[in-house]
Amino acid sequence: MLVRIWGTRGSYPVARAEMLHYGGNTACVEVRAGAAHIVLDAGTGLRGLGEALRREPVPGGRRIAMLITHTHWDHILGFPFFAPIHEPATELAIYGLQRTQVSLRATINGAVSDPLLPMGLDSLAARLDFFELGDNAQIELAPGVLVRTARANHPYHALAYRIESPAGVVVYVPDTGPFHTVLFGDERVVWDGMPTTCPERLHTLARMREAMVALAAQADWLIYDAQFTPAEYTRFPHWGHSTADQAMEIAEEARVRELILFHHDPHRTDEELAQIERDQQARARPGLHVRAAFEGMVLSRG
Amino acid sequence: MKLQFWGVRGAVPTPGREYLRYGGNTCCTVVTGAGGELVVLDVGTGFCQFGDTLLSGPFGQGRGQMVVLLTHTHWDHILGLPFPAVVHMPGNQLLIYGPERTQDILDVMLAPVYSPVYGLAHMAAAPVFHTITTAPVVVGGLTVRAWPFSHGHGAQIWAYRLEEQERSLVYITDVRYESEVIRQQAVEFARGADLLIHSAPYTCSEQVQNHGHSCIEDAIETALQAGVRRLVFFHHAPERSDDDLDALLEHWRGELRARGASLALDAAAEGPQVEV
């Protein structure tokens, strides 16, 4: 299994000198597992992957599975700039959350059509197929390559993905709040800084947390939302993101091998991220490795 | 009238070492009038960094005022709007001029399926929208004029001209002149300006496909015929590195010298504020 990180940033892409190392492109991670070629999210990092694929042959040819956690802008911004969508040989299978309100295809088509962009999915040369998943789904992408989903705690819902093959397990949770303060769902939540006291919501949160730990169980790599510092978390409406401590709690409970801090806040400089990385490494239980995702990071096993 | 570029890139932001000197954030240009009037031309991702700088001034206390002029509603011109903290602070005033339906389109951009803001109604600095027309708009000591042009593919953009006493600045981006007659309208619109900021992503020979842009050559001819003092290339193509832009500038400055033209030529770069 080979994992390459093309975009690490959350919320919006940032082009700044102070962020060159960890990178300013938004969420995009490539996974090669068995015969499957997988892209997790289509943030602006996707553009770089598209360029790289022009230079490198890929096992499995031009067939790509794109797993979208949710369609907030930072997770789809790279889509129109992914060169393979303009090539007739490309077969792109796009997976995302099933919603009652709107189809995945209509959501993405709306984003890339007038008056927002002069593109539209029908004009693309590549073959696109859309598949909608629930938040407890399991599919086999290629022989021996399993994908499972769980529900992340994020405004208007988001998925988390586990990709499992005999050569390794990677779990991707780029956007989730913790599971003890506030439950995000269809409705807009205005958080006043106090944990919810509603027993039903607390129960739902507890079950979501269990499912998240199960999703991450024994993973080689857990790529997890660590947008906020603890101080920011208490100060701002957190819009469904976690701190590095909260990420580490899940990683330890799930007994993962390495935690990759992800979805960096757009204000976080390289220097600050390096410090967060050192602090978390010092605090991690023996046996758990912790690193912060950077653009160009390669994780491999097998 | 002072000018500061916060985002100069077209289409998609380009974070990376090879884009640092000119910048990789998408379209956002800020003009500050002598009386402190704040006029923001497009709110691509450059608006995020600009918006952060406002926290220390009146915007940080919910007493800020800005006018936003939108050329059109493609991603690279609007996506920065919801991110700065100051747009979520009640009391700040955003007056947004743009094409018809701008308010509806931004509401779609902020819909829950695309944004955790859950719609325009939840931006606390409740923006007020005006559909732009060719009638002049007065912003303190500044006068703003607008003119519609084509972006190709049936889409439209608005060009803006800002004047303050004897100084004038013209901003034409994402334009595709469909005919010479229409390009002559741009010449008239930019006539005698101190500064013409013009999209210039591709040369005629690079432009194999119709991306909805005129060529760099069109920008230069328009500037020369309009008699502007300085032309600034804008909306750099995502694949254009700093070194590429240096080479491009050197080439066209050489061409201008060879023609004996006095037109000054630059490429927009994110950086400090300059006097127009």
Coordinates of C-alpha atoms in Angstrom, one line a residue:
Chain A
M1 CA 0.0 0.0 0.0
L2 CA 1.2 3.5 -0.9
V3 CA -0.3 6.7 0.4
R4 CA 0.7 10.1 -0.9
I5 CA -0.5 13.3 0.5
W6 CA -1.2 16.1 -2.0
G7 CA -3.1 18.6 0.1
T8 CA -3.1 19.0 3.9
R9 CA -4.9 22.3 4.5
G10 CA -8.4 22.8 5.8
S11 CA -11.0 25.5 5.2
Y12 CA -9.3 27.2 2.2
P13 CA -6.0 27.0 0.2
V14 CA -3.3 29.4 1.3
A15 CA -0.3 30.5 -0.8
R16 CA 2.1 31.9 1.8
A17 CA 5.9 31.7 2.4
E18 CA 5.4 30.6 6.0
M19 CA 3.5 27.5 4.9
L20 CA 5.6 26.0 2.2
H21 CA 6.7 22.9 4.1
Y22 CA 3.3 21.6 5.3
G23 CA 1.7 23.1 2.3
G24 CA -1.2 25.3 1.4
N25 CA -3.3 23.1 -0.8
T26 CA -6.5 21.7 0.6
A27 CA -7.4 18.1 1.3
C28 CA -6.3 15.4 -1.1
V29 CA -4.8 12.0 -0.4
E30 CA -3.9 9.3 -3.0
V31 CA -3.9 5.6 -2.0
R32 CA -2.7 2.8 -4.1
A33 CA -3.8 -0.6 -2.8
G34 CA -3.7 -3.8 -4.8
A35 CA -5.4 -3.1 -8.1
A36 CA -7.2 0.0 -6.8
H37 CA -6.1 3.6 -7.4
I38 CA -8.0 5.7 -4.9
V39 CA -8.2 9.5 -4.3
L40 CA -9.5 10.7 -1.0
D41 CA -11.2 14.1 -1.5
A42 CA -10.7 16.6 -4.3
G43 CA -9.2 19.6 -2.6
T44 CA -6.7 21.8 -4.5
G45 CA -4.0 19.2 -3.9
L46 CA -5.7 17.2 -6.6
R47 CA -4.3 19.4 -9.3
G48 CA -0.8 18.3 -8.4
L49 CA -1.8 14.6 -8.5
G50 CA -3.3 15.1 -12.0
E51 CA 0.0 16.6 -13.2
A52 CA 2.0 13.7 -11.7
L53 CA -0.3 11.1 -13.3
R54 CA 0.7 12.5 -16.7
R55 CA 4.2 11.5 -16.0
E56 CA 3.7 8.1 -14.2
P57 CA 2.0 5.0 -15.4
V58 CA -0.4 3.7 -12.8
P59 CA -1.4 0.1 -12.1
G60 CA -5.0 -0.4 -13.1
G61 CA -4.7 2.0 -16.0
R62 CA -6.9 5.1 -16.0
R63 CA -9.5 3.8 -13.5
I64 CA -9.7 6.0 -10.4
A65 CA -12.0 5.7 -7.4
M66 CA -12.6 9.1 -5.8
L67 CA -13.9 8.9 -2.3
I68 CA -15.4 12.2 -1.2
T69 CA -16.0 12.8 2.6
H70 CA -18.3 15.7 1.9
T71 CA -18.7 18.6 -0.5
H72 CA -17.6 21.6 1.4
W73 CA -15.5 23.8 -0.9
D74 CA -12.1 22.8 0.5
H75 CA -12.8 19.2 -0.4
I76 CA -13.9 19.7 -4.1
L77 CA -11.9 22.8 -5.2
G78 CA -9.4 20.8 -7.1
F79 CA -11.9 18.8 -9.1
P80 CA -12.1 21.0 -12.3
F81 CA -8.3 21.3 -12.4
F82 CA -7.7 17.5 -12.3
A83 CA -6.2 16.9 -15.7
P84 CA -7.5 13.3 -16.1
I85 CA -11.2 14.4 -16.2
H86 CA -10.4 15.9 -19.7
E87 CA -9.1 12.6 -21.0
P88 CA -11.5 10.1 -22.6
A89 CA -9.5 7.1 -21.3
T90 CA -10.2 8.0 -17.7
E91 CA -12.9 6.2 -15.8
L92 CA -13.6 8.0 -12.6
A93 CA -15.9 6.4 -10.0
I94 CA -16.9 9.1 -7.5
Y95 CA -18.2 8.0 -4.1
G96 CA -19.8 10.2 -1.6
L97 CA -22.5 10.6 1.0
Q98 CA -26.1 9.8 0.1
R99 CA -28.4 12.6 1.0
T100 CA -32.1 12.9 0.8
Q101 CA -31.9 16.6 -0.2
V102 CA -29.7 16.4 -3.3
S103 CA -27.7 13.8 -5.3
L104 CA -23.9 13.8 -5.2
R105 CA -23.8 14.3 -9.0
A106 CA -26.1 17.3 -8.8
T107 CA -24.0 18.8 -6.0
I108 CA -20.7 18.6 -7.9
N109 CA -22.3 19.6 -11.2
G110 CA -23.8 22.7 -9.6
A111 CA -20.4 23.6 -8.2
V112 CA -18.7 23.4 -11.6
S113 CA -21.5 24.9 -13.8
D114 CA -22.5 28.5 -14.6
P115 CA -22.7 30.9 -12.9
L116 CA -19.9 29.4 -10.6
L117 CA -17.7 27.9 -13.3
P118 CA -18.1 27.5 -17.0
M119 CA -17.6 23.7 -17.1
G120 CA -20.5 21.3 -16.3
L121 CA -20.0 17.6 -15.9
D122 CA -21.6 16.7 -19.2
S123 CA -18.8 18.5 -21.1
L124 CA -16.1 16.3 -19.6
A125 CA -14.2 13.8 -21.7
A126 CA -13.7 11.3 -18.9
R127 CA -16.4 8.7 -18.0
L128 CA -17.9 9.6 -14.6
D129 CA -19.9 7.3 -12.5
F130 CA -21.4 8.3 -9.2
F131 CA -22.0 6.1 -6.2
E132 CA -23.8 7.2 -3.0
L133 CA -22.9 5.6 0.3
G134 CA -24.4 5.5 3.7
D135 CA -22.4 6.1 6.9
N136 CA -22.1 2.5 7.7
A137 CA -21.2 1.1 4.2
Q138 CA -18.8 -1.5 3.1
I139 CA -17.7 -2.0 -0.5
E140 CA -15.0 -4.0 -2.3
L141 CA -13.2 -1.6 -4.7
A142 CA -10.9 -4.3 -6.1
P143 CA -10.2 -7.8 -5.1
G144 CA -9.0 -7.7 -1.5
V145 CA -9.4 -3.9 -1.2
L146 CA -12.3 -3.0 1.1
V147 CA -13.7 0.4 1.9
R148 CA -15.8 1.1 4.9
T149 CA -17.5 4.3 6.0
A150 CA -18.5 5.9 9.3
R151 CA -20.2 9.2 10.2
A152 CA -18.0 12.1 11.1
N153 CA -19.3 14.8 13.5
H154 CA -19.4 17.7 11.0
P155 CA -22.0 20.3 9.8
Y156 CA -24.4 18.8 7.3
H157 CA -22.8 15.4 7.8
A158 CA -19.5 14.0 6.4
L159 CA -18.1 10.5 5.9
A160 CA -14.9 9.0 7.2
Y161 CA -13.3 6.2 5.2
R162 CA -11.2 3.1 6.0
I163 CA -9.3 1.5 3.2
E164 CA -8.1 -2.0 4.0
S165 CA -6.0 -4.3 1.9
P166 CA -3.7 -7.2 2.8
A167 CA -0.8 -4.7 2.4
G168 CA -2.1 -2.2 4.9
V169 CA -4.9 -0.1 6.4
V170 CA -5.3 3.6 6.1
V171 CA -8.2 5.5 7.8
Y172 CA -9.1 9.0 6.6
V173 CA -11.1 11.4 8.9
P174 CA -10.3 14.9 7.7
D175 CA -13.2 16.7 9.2
T176 CA -14.8 15.8 12.5
G177 CA -15.5 17.5 15.8
P178 CA -15.0 15.5 18.9
F179 CA -17.8 13.4 20.4
H180 CA -18.5 15.0 23.7
T181 CA -19.6 18.6 23.1
V182 CA -22.0 19.2 20.2
L183 CA -23.7 17.0 17.6
F184 CA -23.6 18.3 14.1
G185 CA -26.2 17.2 11.5
D186 CA -28.6 18.6 9.0
E187 CA -29.4 21.7 11.0
R188 CA -27.1 24.6 11.6
V189 CA -25.7 24.5 15.1
V190 CA -24.8 27.6 17.0
W191 CA -22.5 26.4 19.7
D192 CA -22.3 28.5 22.9
G193 CA -19.2 26.7 24.2
M194 CA -21.2 24.5 26.6
P195 CA -21.4 20.7 25.9
T196 CA -24.8 19.6 24.9
T197 CA -26.9 18.2 27.8
C198 CA -29.5 16.5 25.6
P199 CA -29.4 12.8 26.6
E200 CA -30.4 11.7 23.1
R201 CA -27.7 13.7 21.4
L202 CA -25.1 12.5 23.9
H203 CA -26.2 8.9 23.2
T204 CA -25.8 9.5 19.4
L205 CA -22.4 11.1 20.0
A206 CA -21.3 8.1 22.1
R207 CA -22.3 5.7 19.4
M208 CA -20.6 7.7 16.7
R209 CA -17.4 7.7 18.7
E210 CA -17.6 4.0 19.1
A211 CA -18.0 3.6 15.4
M212 CA -15.1 5.9 14.7
V213 CA -12.8 4.0 17.0
A214 CA -13.9 0.8 15.3
L215 CA -13.3 2.3 11.9
A216 CA -9.8 3.3 12.9
A217 CA -9.0 0.0 14.7
Q218 CA -5.4 -1.2 14.3
A219 CA -4.9 1.1 11.3
D220 CA -1.3 1.5 10.0
W221 CA -2.2 5.2 9.5
L222 CA -5.0 7.3 10.8
I223 CA -5.2 10.6 9.0
Y224 CA -7.3 12.8 11.3
D225 CA -8.6 16.3 11.7
A226 CA -6.4 18.4 14.0
Q227 CA -7.4 21.9 12.9
F228 CA -7.5 23.6 16.2
T229 CA -5.3 24.2 19.2
P230 CA -7.1 23.7 22.5
A231 CA -7.3 27.5 23.1
E232 CA -8.9 28.1 19.7
Y233 CA -11.3 25.2 20.3
T234 CA -12.8 26.9 23.3
R235 CA -12.7 30.4 21.8
F236 CA -14.4 29.9 18.4
P237 CA -17.4 28.2 17.0
H238 CA -15.5 25.1 16.0
W239 CA -17.5 24.2 12.9
G240 CA -16.9 20.5 13.3
H241 CA -13.1 20.2 13.8
S242 CA -10.9 18.6 16.4
T243 CA -7.6 19.4 18.2
A244 CA -4.5 17.2 18.0
D245 CA -5.2 15.9 21.6
Q246 CA -8.7 14.8 20.5
A247 CA -7.2 13.1 17.5
M248 CA -4.6 11.4 19.6
E249 CA -7.3 10.1 22.0
I250 CA -9.1 8.3 19.2
A251 CA -5.8 7.0 17.8
E252 CA -4.7 5.6 21.1
E253 CA -8.0 3.9 21.8
A254 CA -8.1 2.4 18.2
R255 CA -4.5 1.2 18.7
V256 CA -3.3 2.7 15.4
R257 CA 0.4 2.5 14.5
E258 CA 0.7 6.1 13.3
L259 CA -1.4 9.2 13.6
I260 CA -1.1 11.8 10.8
L261 CA -2.4 15.2 11.9
F262 CA -4.4 16.7 9.0
H263 CA -6.7 19.5 7.9
H264 CA -4.3 22.2 9.2
D265 CA -5.8 25.5 10.0
P266 CA -5.2 28.1 7.2
H267 CA -3.5 30.4 9.7
R268 CA -1.1 27.8 11.1
T269 CA 2.5 28.4 10.0
D270 CA 5.2 25.8 9.4
E271 CA 6.9 26.8 12.7
E272 CA 3.7 26.4 14.7
L273 CA 2.9 23.0 13.1
A274 CA 6.4 21.7 13.8
Q275 CA 5.9 22.7 17.4
I276 CA 2.5 20.9 17.6
E277 CA 4.1 17.9 16.0
R278 CA 6.9 17.8 18.6
D279 CA 4.4 18.4 21.5
Q280 CA 2.2 15.5 20.4
Q281 CA 5.1 13.2 19.8
A282 CA 6.3 13.9 23.4
R283 CA 2.8 13.2 24.8
A284 CA 2.0 10.1 22.7
R285 CA 1.8 6.7 24.4
P286 CA 4.7 4.3 23.6
G287 CA 3.9 2.5 20.3
L288 CA 2.0 5.4 18.8
H289 CA 3.8 7.5 16.2
V290 CA 2.5 11.0 15.5
R291 CA 3.4 13.3 12.6
A292 CA 1.8 16.2 10.9
A293 CA 0.8 15.7 7.3
F294 CA 2.9 17.7 4.8
E295 CA 2.5 18.1 1.1
G296 CA 4.5 15.3 -0.6
M297 CA 4.4 13.0 2.4
V298 CA 4.6 9.4 1.4
L299 CA 3.4 6.5 3.6
S300 CA 4.1 3.0 2.5
R301 CA 4.1 -0.6 3.6
G302 CA 4.4 -4.0 1.9
Chain B
M1 CA -5.7 56.3 -4.1
K2 CA -3.6 53.4 -2.9
L3 CA -3.5 49.9 -4.4
Q4 CA -2.6 46.5 -2.9
F5 CA -2.8 43.1 -4.5
W6 CA -3.8 40.3 -2.2
G7 CA -4.6 37.7 -4.9
V8 CA -3.3 37.7 -8.5
R9 CA -3.8 34.2 -9.6
G10 CA -6.6 33.0 -12.0
A11 CA -8.6 29.8 -11.9
V12 CA -7.1 28.0 -8.8
P13 CA -4.8 29.0 -6.0
T14 CA -1.2 27.8 -6.5
P15 CA 0.6 27.5 -3.1
G16 CA 4.2 26.6 -3.7
R17 CA 7.8 27.9 -3.8
E18 CA 7.8 28.7 -7.5
Y19 CA 4.8 31.1 -7.1
L20 CA 5.9 33.0 -4.1
R21 CA 7.2 36.3 -5.6
Y22 CA 4.1 37.0 -7.6
G23 CA 1.7 35.1 -5.4
G24 CA -0.7 32.1 -5.6
N25 CA -3.9 33.4 -4.1
T26 CA -6.9 34.1 -6.4
C27 CA -8.2 37.4 -7.4
C28 CA -8.5 40.2 -4.8
T29 CA -7.3 43.7 -5.2
V30 CA -7.8 46.4 -2.6
V31 CA -8.0 50.1 -3.3
T32 CA -7.9 52.6 -0.4
G33 CA -9.0 56.2 -1.0
A34 CA -7.4 59.3 0.5
G35 CA -10.3 59.5 2.9
G36 CA -9.9 55.9 4.0
E37 CA -12.6 54.6 1.6
L38 CA -12.1 50.8 1.2
V39 CA -12.9 49.3 -2.2
V40 CA -12.3 45.6 -2.8
L41 CA -12.2 44.3 -6.4
D42 CA -13.2 40.7 -6.3
V43 CA -13.0 38.4 -3.3
G44 CA -11.0 35.3 -4.3
T45 CA -8.9 33.5 -1.8
G46 CA -6.6 36.6 -1.5
F47 CA -9.5 38.2 0.5
C48 CA -8.9 35.7 3.3
Q49 CA -5.5 37.2 4.1
F50 CA -6.6 40.7 3.5
G51 CA -9.7 40.2 5.8
D52 CA -7.4 39.0 8.6
T53 CA -5.5 42.3 8.6
L54 CA -8.8 44.2 9.2
L55 CA -9.2 42.8 12.7
S56 CA -6.9 45.4 14.3
G57 CA -9.0 48.3 12.9
P58 CA -12.6 49.4 12.9
F59 CA -13.7 46.0 11.5
G60 CA -12.4 44.4 14.7
Q61 CA -14.9 46.4 16.7
G62 CA -17.8 45.9 14.3
R63 CA -17.6 49.4 12.8
G64 CA -15.9 48.7 9.5
Q65 CA -17.2 49.6 6.1
M66 CA -16.2 48.3 2.7
V67 CA -17.4 48.3 -0.8
V68 CA -16.9 45.1 -2.8
L69 CA -17.0 45.2 -6.6
L70 CA -17.5 41.8 -8.3
T71 CA -16.6 41.3 -11.9
H72 CA -18.5 38.0 -12.1
T73 CA -19.2 35.0 -9.9
H74 CA -16.7 32.4 -10.9
W75 CA -15.0 30.6 -8.0
D76 CA -11.7 32.5 -8.3
H77 CA -13.5 35.8 -7.7
I78 CA -15.8 34.9 -4.8
L79 CA -14.7 32.0 -2.7
G80 CA -12.7 34.0 -0.2
L81 CA -15.8 36.0 1.0
P82 CA -17.0 33.9 3.9
F83 CA -13.6 33.2 5.6
P84 CA -12.3 36.3 7.4
A85 CA -13.6 36.6 10.9
V86 CA -14.7 40.2 10.3
V87 CA -17.5 39.2 8.0
H88 CA -19.0 37.2 10.9
M89 CA -19.0 40.2 13.2
P90 CA -22.2 42.1 13.5
G91 CA -22.0 45.8 12.8
N92 CA -19.5 45.6 9.9
Q93 CA -21.0 46.8 6.6
L94 CA -20.3 45.2 3.3
L95 CA -21.8 46.8 0.3
I96 CA -21.5 44.4 -2.6
Y97 CA -21.9 45.5 -6.2
G98 CA -22.1 42.7 -8.8
P99 CA -24.0 41.2 -11.7
E100 CA -27.7 40.4 -11.5
R101 CA -28.4 37.5 -9.1
T102 CA -25.1 37.9 -7.2
Q103 CA -27.0 37.6 -3.9
D104 CA -28.7 34.3 -5.0
I105 CA -25.4 32.9 -6.3
L106 CA -23.5 33.7 -3.2
D107 CA -26.3 32.2 -1.2
V108 CA -25.8 29.0 -3.2
M109 CA -22.0 29.2 -2.6
L110 CA -22.8 29.3 1.2
A111 CA -25.5 26.6 1.1
P112 CA -25.0 23.8 3.7
V113 CA -23.9 21.3 1.1
Y114 CA -20.9 23.5 0.2
S115 CA -20.3 25.6 3.3
P116 CA -20.6 25.3 7.1
V117 CA -22.0 28.9 7.0
Y118 CA -25.4 27.5 5.9
G119 CA -26.3 30.4 3.7
L120 CA -25.8 34.1 3.3
A121 CA -28.3 34.9 6.0
H122 CA -25.8 33.6 8.6
M123 CA -23.0 36.0 7.7
A124 CA -23.3 38.4 10.6
A125 CA -21.9 41.4 8.7
A126 CA -25.1 41.2 6.7
P127 CA -24.0 42.3 3.2
V128 CA -26.2 44.7 1.2
F129 CA -26.4 43.9 -2.5
H130 CA -26.7 46.2 -5.5
T131 CA -26.9 45.1 -9.1
I132 CA -24.1 46.9 -11.0
T133 CA -25.1 49.1 -13.9
T134 CA -23.2 51.7 -16.0
A135 CA -24.4 54.5 -13.8
P136 CA -21.6 55.9 -11.7
V137 CA -21.4 55.0 -8.0
V138 CA -19.9 57.4 -5.5
V139 CA -17.8 56.0 -2.6
G140 CA -16.7 59.0 -0.5
G141 CA -14.1 60.8 -2.7
L142 CA -14.0 58.0 -5.2
T143 CA -16.2 57.6 -8.3
V144 CA -16.7 54.1 -9.6
R145 CA -17.8 53.4 -13.2
A146 CA -18.6 50.0 -14.6
W147 CA -18.9 48.5 -18.1
P148 CA -20.1 45.0 -19.2
F149 CA -17.9 42.8 -21.4
S150 CA -18.0 39.2 -22.5
H151 CA -16.1 36.4 -20.7
G152 CA -16.8 34.0 -23.7
H153 CA -19.1 31.0 -23.4
G154 CA -22.1 33.3 -23.0
A155 CA -20.9 34.6 -19.6
Q156 CA -20.5 38.3 -18.8
I157 CA -18.0 40.3 -16.7
W158 CA -18.0 43.8 -15.5
A159 CA -15.0 46.1 -15.8
Y160 CA -14.5 48.8 -13.2
R161 CA -12.9 52.3 -13.4
L162 CA -12.1 54.1 -10.1
E163 CA -11.3 57.8 -10.1
E164 CA -10.1 60.1 -7.4
Q165 CA -9.3 63.6 -8.4
E166 CA -6.9 63.3 -11.3
R167 CA -6.0 59.7 -10.6
S168 CA -7.7 56.8 -12.3
L169 CA -7.4 53.0 -12.2
V170 CA -9.1 50.5 -14.5
Y171 CA -9.7 46.9 -13.7
I172 CA -10.6 44.5 -16.6
T173 CA -10.3 40.8 -15.8
D174 CA -11.6 37.6 -17.4
V175 CA -12.6 39.5 -20.5
R176 CA -12.8 37.9 -23.9
Y177 CA -13.2 40.5 -26.6
E178 CA -15.5 38.9 -29.1
S179 CA -14.9 41.5 -31.7
E180 CA -12.7 44.5 -32.5
V181 CA -15.7 46.8 -32.0
I182 CA -16.1 45.5 -28.4
R183 CA -12.3 45.8 -27.7
Q184 CA -12.6 49.4 -28.8
Q185 CA -15.2 49.9 -26.0
A186 CA -12.4 48.7 -23.6
V187 CA -10.0 51.2 -25.1
E188 CA -12.6 54.0 -24.5
F189 CA -13.3 52.7 -21.0
A190 CA -9.6 52.7 -20.1
R191 CA -8.8 56.0 -21.9
G192 CA -6.1 58.0 -20.2
A193 CA -6.0 55.9 -17.0
D194 CA -2.9 56.0 -14.8
L195 CA -3.2 52.2 -14.3
L196 CA -4.8 49.4 -16.3
I197 CA -5.0 46.1 -14.5
H198 CA -5.9 43.6 -17.2
S199 CA -6.2 39.8 -17.2
A200 CA -3.3 38.3 -19.2
P201 CA -3.1 34.6 -18.6
Y202 CA -2.1 33.5 -22.0
T203 CA -0.4 34.8 -25.2
C204 CA -2.3 34.2 -28.5
S205 CA 0.0 31.3 -29.4
E206 CA -0.5 29.6 -25.9
Q207 CA -4.3 30.0 -26.1
V208 CA -5.1 26.8 -28.0
Q209 CA -8.4 26.4 -26.3
N210 CA -11.0 29.0 -25.6
H211 CA -10.7 29.6 -21.8
G212 CA -12.8 32.7 -22.0
H213 CA -9.8 35.1 -22.0
S214 CA -8.4 37.5 -24.5
C215 CA -4.7 37.3 -25.2
I216 CA -1.8 39.1 -23.6
E217 CA -1.4 40.9 -27.0
D218 CA -5.0 42.3 -26.7
A219 CA -4.2 43.7 -23.2
I220 CA -1.1 45.4 -24.6
E221 CA -2.9 46.8 -27.7
T222 CA -5.8 48.1 -25.5
A223 CA -3.4 49.8 -23.1
L224 CA -1.4 51.4 -25.9
Q225 CA -4.5 52.6 -27.8
A226 CA -6.1 53.9 -24.5
G227 CA -2.9 55.9 -23.7
V228 CA -2.7 54.5 -20.2
R229 CA 0.5 55.1 -18.3
R230 CA 1.0 51.7 -16.8
L231 CA -0.3 48.2 -17.7
V232 CA -0.4 45.5 -15.0
F233 CA -0.8 41.9 -16.1
F234 CA -3.3 40.1 -13.8
H235 CA -5.0 36.8 -13.4
H236 CA -1.8 34.8 -13.9
A237 CA -2.3 31.3 -15.3
P238 CA -1.9 28.6 -12.6
E239 CA 1.0 27.0 -14.5
R240 CA 2.9 30.3 -14.8
S241 CA 5.8 30.2 -12.3
D242 CA 7.6 33.3 -11.0
D243 CA 10.4 32.7 -13.4
D244 CA 7.9 32.3 -16.3
L245 CA 6.4 35.6 -15.3
D246 CA 9.8 37.3 -15.2
A247 CA 10.5 36.0 -18.7
L248 CA 7.1 37.1 -20.0
L249 CA 7.6 40.6 -18.7
E250 CA 11.1 40.8 -20.1
H251 CA 9.8 39.8 -23.5
W252 CA 7.0 42.2 -23.6
R253 CA 9.0 45.1 -22.2
G254 CA 11.5 44.5 -25.0
E255 CA 8.7 44.5 -27.6
L256 CA 7.4 47.8 -26.2
R257 CA 10.9 49.3 -26.2
A258 CA 11.3 48.2 -29.8
R259 CA 8.1 50.0 -30.7
G260 CA 9.2 53.1 -28.9
A261 CA 6.2 52.9 -26.6
S262 CA 6.4 54.7 -23.2
L263 CA 3.9 52.3 -21.6
A264 CA 5.2 50.9 -18.3
L265 CA 4.5 47.2 -17.9
D266 CA 4.3 45.1 -14.7
A267 CA 2.8 41.9 -13.6
A268 CA 0.6 42.1 -10.5
A269 CA 2.3 40.7 -7.4
E270 CA 0.9 40.2 -3.9
G271 CA 2.8 42.6 -1.7
P272 CA 2.8 46.0 -0.1
Q273 CA 0.5 48.9 -0.8
V274 CA 1.5 51.3 -3.5
E275 CA 0.3 54.7 -4.5
V276 CA -1.5 54.8 -7.9

